Amino acid sequence: MAVYDYDLFVIGGGSGGVRAARMAAALGKRVGIAEEYRYGGTCVIRGCVPKKLYVYASQFPEHFADAAGYGWTVPQASFDWQTLVANKDREISRLEAIYRKNVQGVGGETFQSRAMLVDPHVVHLLGNDRTVTADQILIATGGRPAPHPALPGHEHCIFSNEALDLKELPKAIMIEGGGYIAVEFANIFHGLGVDTTLVYRGKEILSRFDMDLRRMLHETMEKKGIKILCHAVSEWVRKRPDGRLDAVVTGDKILTVDQVMLAIGRLPNTENMGLEGVGIEMTKTGAINVDQYSRTNIDNIWAIGDVTNRVQLTPVAIHEAMCFVETAFKGNPTAPDHDTIATAVFSQPEIGTVGLSEDEAIKRFSDVEIYRATFRPMRHTLSGRDEKMLIKLVVDGTSKRVLGVHILGPDAGEMAQLLGIPLKAGLTKDDFDRTMAVHPTAAEELVTMYKPTYRVKDGERV
């Protein structure tokens, strides 16, 4: 029987890789993990965490304005970009140390190095000029922003990574893309006082979300002053003598801005890792093909998280890591459950959603009931802010099972997390109706909409 240096070697120190390494090491397994950049991966270093901190920062101008309606006199406020960036960096460094310590604390060995596969059981650590062997190998290298090499002037553009660490806050920015990253950064920059334009090739922002949410958020963002150009793409970007950028978009419209940010999707990190040489099967976009248990076509090599391009969300990568440990080391084959995943978009107002959209439900069910409420949140009644909230339930008209819940408004993300539980449990509209409301809250609408706003039978609205 072959003797290996490690029972498990993990390539990639993001949320999924660290969770797998930590859990396996806690079982007494010999575990090594390599990360070429910083532990914490996309979420902690250049994604969810710093982005959410910037979201908080960008909300304060509205908080200051709203305070007047509640009797507060707020002096003229000022904002310092460098202070925000420095404080963000300090928090990220703290979290990175925790991620590394969590692995080491249970006996795992951490490496600061790029790792390449030499054969199915051999990993070469470039930074250490060392080769190690492992019984099982887990690839959790995540993804990165998709480039746009066909765009003339693409070398002048930035991505979400760079947007978090700009030396100075731009006066004007153009963001290309219509997904949650583009939408969130558009709201962040606008909230920080930047003249912001969002350019998207589709007919409406946030594809795959419920259409009511998409339209209402679009309208609200435009009311705030964010310019949104749909059915448009950038055609070229040129640097001006004064250092600013001219971006030409569909229709020969020229936007003069300080930064052009591209948020047009993400690609898996699988290049120059030796995967092809080992024979690991990948998709056309470079994602690693895995079975339902996250195993590649090579028995002892596994992959989880964004590198597999299944569901690109941090909690999903962590869930896949836990399932991997159950399968590989506990003799309990467990397939990740990717059904009914709650998610949020930290726009302003934010979105919280779980389950099927109205359009998706209509495709799958012959009888669909829609419960829909729009109203001004109580917090805006005294502030005078002209901003509405939307709460929407999508229900199977036959079984009465709640298929989807979609919220636009304050604390929508928090509500989505809690709503993920009853939807995962398959509860019905009757269960919602039997639940007592908490008053006064916006969330009480979830349990007080007793009659459907409308129904869709066999594709026809009635």
XYZ file of C-alpha atoms in Angstrom:
462
model
C 0.000 0.000 0.000
C 1.379 3.400 -1.026
C 2.468 5.748 1.741
C 1.737 9.436 1.110
C 2.846 12.631 2.820
C -0.781 13.659 3.305
C -4.157 12.009 3.456
C -5.561 15.148 1.829
C -3.932 18.015 -0.001
C -6.093 21.036 -0.810
C -5.195 23.458 -3.594
C -6.820 26.820 -2.856
C -7.248 28.594 0.469
C -10.664 30.152 -0.013
C -13.804 29.474 1.996
C -14.406 26.017 0.511
C -10.809 24.832 0.601
C -10.195 26.014 4.150
C -13.400 24.432 5.413
C -12.497 21.073 3.845
C -8.933 21.211 5.185
C -10.071 22.157 8.676
C -12.761 19.499 8.907
C -10.501 16.732 7.571
C -7.670 17.707 9.913
C -10.102 17.710 12.848
C -10.813 14.060 12.001
C -7.135 13.289 12.517
C -6.233 13.243 8.842
C -2.848 14.520 7.674
C -3.791 17.631 5.722
C -1.853 20.165 3.690
C -3.283 23.210 1.945
C -1.635 25.626 -0.484
C -2.738 29.167 -1.352
C -0.681 31.297 -3.733
C -2.112 34.666 -2.720
C -3.963 35.228 0.563
C -6.019 32.839 2.671
C -9.716 33.638 2.577
C -10.052 33.578 -1.197
C -12.446 35.698 -3.215
C -15.033 36.124 -0.468
C -12.773 37.429 2.276
C -10.052 39.175 0.292
C -11.713 40.653 -2.802
C -15.401 39.773 -2.729
C -18.246 39.455 -0.244
C -16.592 40.902 2.859
C -14.910 44.056 1.495
C -17.853 44.648 -0.822
C -20.336 44.544 2.073
C -18.163 46.939 4.057
C -18.245 49.319 1.095
C -22.018 48.885 0.862
C -22.311 50.024 4.478
C -20.093 53.020 3.753
C -22.157 54.017 0.724
C -25.444 53.961 2.676
C -24.532 56.749 5.097
C -25.491 59.681 2.833
C -29.088 58.420 2.760
C -29.021 57.786 6.519
C -27.848 61.358 7.110
C -30.586 62.731 4.837
C -33.297 60.582 6.422
C -32.319 61.647 9.937
C -33.835 65.107 9.454
C -37.350 63.669 9.377
C -36.742 62.171 12.794
C -35.625 65.419 14.345
C -31.877 65.103 13.931
C -29.727 67.918 12.617
C -26.687 66.383 10.968
C -23.746 68.669 10.171
C -22.267 68.706 6.686
C -20.602 65.332 6.247
C -17.371 64.560 4.426
C -15.966 61.266 3.185
C -12.382 60.027 2.976
C -11.810 57.144 0.546
C -8.330 56.327 1.829
C -9.662 55.858 5.365
C -12.269 53.377 4.137
C -9.686 51.416 2.124
C -7.239 51.305 5.041
C -9.890 50.154 7.523
C -11.075 47.523 5.053
C -7.503 46.252 4.643
C -7.074 45.966 8.402
C -10.256 43.897 8.730
C -9.270 41.616 5.840
C -5.845 40.994 7.388
C -7.553 40.041 10.651
C -9.859 37.583 8.888
C -7.042 36.107 6.809
C -5.091 35.313 9.961
C -8.146 33.562 11.399
C -8.597 31.426 8.282
C -4.982 30.283 8.411
C -5.073 29.747 12.177
C -8.249 27.638 11.932
C -6.439 25.117 9.740
C -3.243 25.107 11.752
C -5.147 24.877 15.031
C -6.453 21.407 14.193
C -3.146 20.118 12.862
C -3.297 21.085 9.197
C -0.191 22.408 7.432
C -0.489 25.609 5.401
C 1.678 26.659 2.464
C 1.972 30.057 0.800
C 2.579 28.816 -2.719
C 1.109 28.132 -6.112
C 0.488 24.407 -6.526
C 0.562 22.291 -9.668
C -0.467 18.704 -10.225
C 2.332 16.428 -11.407
C 0.299 13.225 -11.370
C -2.896 12.111 -9.575
C -1.070 11.825 -6.252
C 1.745 14.360 -6.610
C 1.648 18.141 -6.111
C 4.526 20.503 -6.788
C 4.675 23.653 -4.657
C 6.331 26.275 -6.815
C 6.890 28.807 -4.054
C 8.649 26.250 -1.880
C 10.285 24.295 -4.729
C 8.936 21.194 -3.047
C 6.997 18.161 -4.182
C 4.501 16.425 -1.914
C 2.296 13.377 -2.273
C -1.310 12.907 -1.170
C -3.869 10.151 -1.124
C -6.735 12.532 -1.924
C -6.468 15.915 -3.666
C -9.104 18.652 -3.557
C -9.057 21.544 -6.027
C -10.742 24.691 -4.686
C -9.034 27.464 -6.633
C -12.160 29.575 -7.233
C -12.606 32.038 -10.067
C -11.698 35.500 -11.287
C -13.342 38.310 -13.276
C -13.695 37.524 -16.975
C -11.488 39.750 -19.143
C -12.634 41.384 -22.365
C -9.596 41.110 -24.688
C -11.720 41.840 -27.766
C -12.575 45.321 -26.465
C -10.238 47.933 -27.939
C -8.722 49.699 -24.963
C -9.473 46.913 -22.502
C -6.070 47.536 -20.903
C -7.467 50.785 -19.495
C -10.324 49.019 -17.678
C -10.533 47.715 -14.124
C -12.424 44.843 -12.522
C -14.052 44.311 -9.132
C -10.652 43.391 -7.629
C -9.111 46.751 -8.524
C -12.279 48.701 -7.686
C -11.811 47.850 -4.017
C -8.318 49.328 -3.901
C -8.323 52.388 -6.141
C -5.805 55.029 -5.076
C -8.489 57.664 -5.280
C -12.258 57.748 -5.620
C -13.249 58.549 -9.222
C -15.541 61.436 -10.002
C -17.273 59.406 -12.719
C -17.359 55.687 -13.523
C -18.888 53.463 -16.173
C -19.648 49.891 -15.160
C -20.366 47.314 -17.841
C -22.472 44.342 -16.822
C -25.908 43.639 -15.400
C -25.278 40.936 -12.836
C -25.182 41.314 -9.097
C -21.528 42.437 -9.034
C -22.161 45.243 -11.539
C -25.365 46.313 -9.790
C -23.841 46.285 -6.314
C -20.800 48.310 -7.361
C -22.998 50.792 -9.224
C -24.877 51.435 -5.986
C -21.673 51.582 -3.953
C -20.008 54.173 -6.163
C -23.181 56.221 -6.490
C -23.625 56.233 -2.718
C -20.074 57.508 -2.327
C -20.843 60.442 -4.604
C -19.534 59.126 -7.920
C -21.359 59.917 -11.176
C -22.281 56.368 -12.157
C -23.449 54.816 -15.429
C -24.367 51.141 -15.777
C -24.165 49.646 -19.278
C -25.803 46.266 -19.924
C -26.338 44.322 -23.125
C -29.590 42.689 -21.933
C -33.112 44.078 -21.805
C -33.137 44.337 -18.008
C -30.569 44.103 -15.216
C -30.152 41.001 -13.015
C -31.107 38.189 -15.368
C -32.426 35.042 -13.648
C -34.010 37.102 -10.867
C -37.755 37.697 -10.697
C -38.793 40.309 -13.262
C -40.746 42.424 -10.747
C -37.602 42.774 -8.628
C -35.512 43.656 -11.665
C -37.854 46.353 -12.941
C -38.488 47.929 -9.560
C -34.792 48.045 -8.651
C -33.993 49.547 -12.055
C -36.567 52.288 -11.528
C -35.364 52.999 -7.995
C -31.714 53.185 -9.031
C -32.565 55.653 -11.787
C -34.567 57.777 -9.342
C -31.481 57.957 -7.167
C -29.471 59.262 -10.107
C -27.728 56.153 -11.473
C -27.839 56.120 -15.265
C -28.696 52.695 -16.726
C -28.249 51.920 -20.434
C -29.743 48.569 -21.445
C -29.343 46.938 -24.887
C -25.898 48.525 -24.959
C -22.250 47.432 -24.866
C -18.939 49.251 -24.880
C -17.316 49.386 -28.324
C -13.979 50.908 -27.395
C -12.189 52.721 -24.588
C -9.540 55.392 -25.160
C -7.338 57.295 -22.766
C -7.501 61.073 -23.117
C -4.541 63.450 -22.783
C -5.907 64.575 -19.390
C -5.818 60.980 -18.115
C -9.576 60.424 -18.189
C -11.257 57.805 -20.399
C -13.639 58.079 -23.321
C -15.878 55.029 -23.595
C -18.022 54.612 -26.689
C -21.135 52.508 -26.200
C -23.826 51.306 -28.584
C -25.308 54.173 -30.555
C -22.013 56.071 -30.667
C -22.704 57.508 -27.231
C -19.472 58.744 -25.667
C -19.074 58.586 -21.892
C -16.151 60.490 -20.396
C -15.247 58.947 -17.079
C -12.331 58.391 -14.724
C -12.720 54.612 -14.588
C -14.331 51.881 -16.693
C -15.116 48.767 -14.691
C -15.940 45.467 -16.420
C -18.236 43.064 -14.569
C -19.162 40.689 -17.383
C -18.911 37.364 -15.617
C -16.291 35.182 -13.971
C -13.985 32.394 -15.121
C -12.687 29.377 -13.162
C -9.031 29.383 -12.102
C -7.753 26.247 -13.839
C -4.929 27.508 -16.063
C -1.318 26.381 -15.627
C -2.108 23.924 -12.869
C -1.206 20.739 -14.708
C -4.826 19.610 -14.915
C -4.658 18.697 -18.604
C -1.489 16.685 -18.096
C -3.121 14.643 -15.379
C -6.184 14.128 -17.564
C -8.837 15.998 -15.601
C -11.912 16.681 -17.714
C -13.047 20.305 -18.032
C -15.799 22.250 -19.770
C -15.238 24.612 -22.693
C -15.032 27.528 -20.247
C -12.349 25.789 -18.183
C -14.529 24.660 -15.288
C -13.731 21.270 -13.776
C -16.312 18.584 -14.486
C -17.430 16.756 -11.349
C -20.078 14.189 -10.483
C -22.825 14.680 -7.915
C -20.304 14.070 -5.105
C -17.762 16.619 -6.423
C -15.432 13.899 -7.714
C -13.597 14.471 -11.002
C -13.057 11.771 -13.599
C -9.966 10.780 -11.600
C -11.037 8.842 -8.518
C -8.833 10.536 -5.918
C -9.147 14.106 -7.223
C -12.100 16.272 -6.257
C -13.196 19.860 -6.923
C -15.560 22.254 -5.167
C -16.647 25.870 -5.341
C -16.466 28.346 -8.201
C -13.850 26.305 -10.052
C -16.650 23.842 -10.901
C -19.026 26.621 -12.032
C -22.068 25.026 -10.432
C -23.379 27.759 -8.115
C -20.922 30.604 -7.567
C -21.725 31.496 -3.962
C -19.491 31.251 -0.903
C -21.984 29.317 1.286
C -22.373 26.816 -1.551
C -18.605 26.206 -1.659
C -18.616 25.668 2.118
C -21.556 23.265 1.848
C -19.785 21.353 -0.931
C -16.678 21.133 1.282
C -18.667 19.595 4.123
C -20.269 17.104 1.757
C -16.838 16.229 0.360
C -15.494 15.397 3.827
C -18.549 13.246 4.555
C -18.021 11.374 1.293
C -14.239 11.036 1.218
C -13.421 10.510 4.892
C -16.536 9.471 6.788
C -17.883 6.750 4.527
C -21.118 8.682 4.148
C -21.552 9.606 0.459
C -23.304 12.978 0.496
C -24.203 14.953 -2.611
C -24.404 18.739 -2.263
C -27.971 20.014 -2.389
C -28.120 22.918 -4.841
C -31.896 23.267 -4.764
C -33.695 26.288 -3.269
C -30.702 28.433 -2.381
C -31.449 31.754 -0.724
C -29.407 34.679 -1.979
C -29.150 38.446 -1.722
C -28.084 41.363 -3.877
C -26.730 44.200 -1.743
C -28.073 46.922 -3.935
C -29.846 49.949 -2.468
C -32.543 48.913 -1.749
C -31.327 45.357 -1.402
C -32.813 42.172 -2.790
C -33.467 38.940 -0.928
C -34.768 35.972 -2.857
C -35.248 32.232 -2.546
C -36.916 29.692 -4.823
C -38.539 30.064 -8.220
C -39.247 33.332 -9.973
C -42.710 33.861 -11.417
C -41.500 33.067 -14.951
C -39.721 29.889 -13.819
C -42.773 28.707 -11.883
C -45.076 29.251 -14.865
C -42.836 27.045 -16.990
C -42.969 24.202 -14.454
C -46.490 24.418 -13.025
C -49.857 24.690 -14.758
C -51.488 26.724 -11.976
C -49.504 29.462 -10.235
C -50.762 31.979 -7.678
C -48.986 35.302 -7.229
C -49.248 37.278 -3.995
C -47.756 40.735 -4.381
C -47.536 43.798 -2.134
C -45.808 47.114 -2.755
C -45.727 49.758 -0.044
C -43.614 52.458 1.547
C -41.558 51.003 4.409
C -42.423 52.529 7.758
C -38.902 53.917 8.142
C -39.544 56.179 5.138
C -42.824 57.657 6.352
C -41.129 60.359 8.413
C -37.964 60.646 6.334
C -40.067 61.394 3.268
C -37.937 59.157 1.067
C -39.860 58.210 -2.081
C -38.876 54.566 -2.108
C -41.188 51.554 -2.243
C -40.753 48.012 -0.999
C -41.872 44.852 -2.805
C -42.786 41.499 -1.266
C -43.891 38.709 -3.576
C -44.893 35.080 -3.031
C -45.026 32.530 -5.854
C -47.297 29.604 -4.963
C -48.275 26.352 -6.671
C -52.046 26.755 -7.094
C -52.642 23.011 -6.814
C -50.572 21.934 -3.802
C -50.355 25.449 -2.268
C -46.625 24.920 -1.724
C -44.685 28.190 -1.651
C -42.313 27.999 -4.604
C -40.553 31.344 -4.307
C -40.304 34.478 -2.200
C -38.850 37.713 -3.572
C -38.215 40.876 -1.571
C -36.897 44.312 -2.498
C -36.359 46.646 0.404
C -34.596 47.186 3.744
C -33.172 44.019 5.326
C -34.304 41.869 2.400
C -31.164 39.736 2.629
C -31.781 38.938 6.289
C -35.362 37.931 5.497
C -34.229 35.697 2.610
C -31.996 33.683 4.918
C -34.896 32.936 7.268
C -37.297 32.274 4.390
C -34.899 29.692 3.015
C -35.897 27.415 5.905
C -39.675 27.138 5.250
C -39.149 26.919 1.497
C -36.551 24.187 1.934
C -39.003 22.387 4.195
C -41.712 22.577 1.506
C -44.201 24.543 3.572
C -47.464 25.720 2.037
C -49.266 29.018 1.812
C -51.615 27.719 4.511
C -48.604 27.350 6.819
C -47.689 30.959 6.117
C -51.292 32.060 6.758
C -51.412 30.257 10.105
C -48.319 32.129 11.272
C -48.970 35.168 13.455
C -47.582 38.476 12.191
C -44.984 40.566 14.002
C -46.264 44.142 13.971
C -45.161 46.670 12.923
C -42.681 45.112 10.496
C -42.350 44.950 6.746
C -41.996 41.173 6.990
C -45.553 40.795 8.321
C -46.722 41.103 4.722
C -45.363 37.583 4.208
C -48.110 36.166 6.412
C -50.962 38.633 5.821
C -51.491 38.364 2.044
C -54.451 36.012 2.135
C -55.786 36.389 -1.406
C -53.708 36.057 -4.573
C -53.095 39.231 -6.541
C -53.547 37.143 -9.704
C -53.201 33.583 -11.030
C -51.570 32.126 -14.090
C -53.229 28.976 -15.454
C -51.693 27.134 -18.364
C -49.626 30.200 -19.153
C -52.584 32.600 -19.162
C -53.090 35.256 -16.507
C -56.564 35.101 -14.924
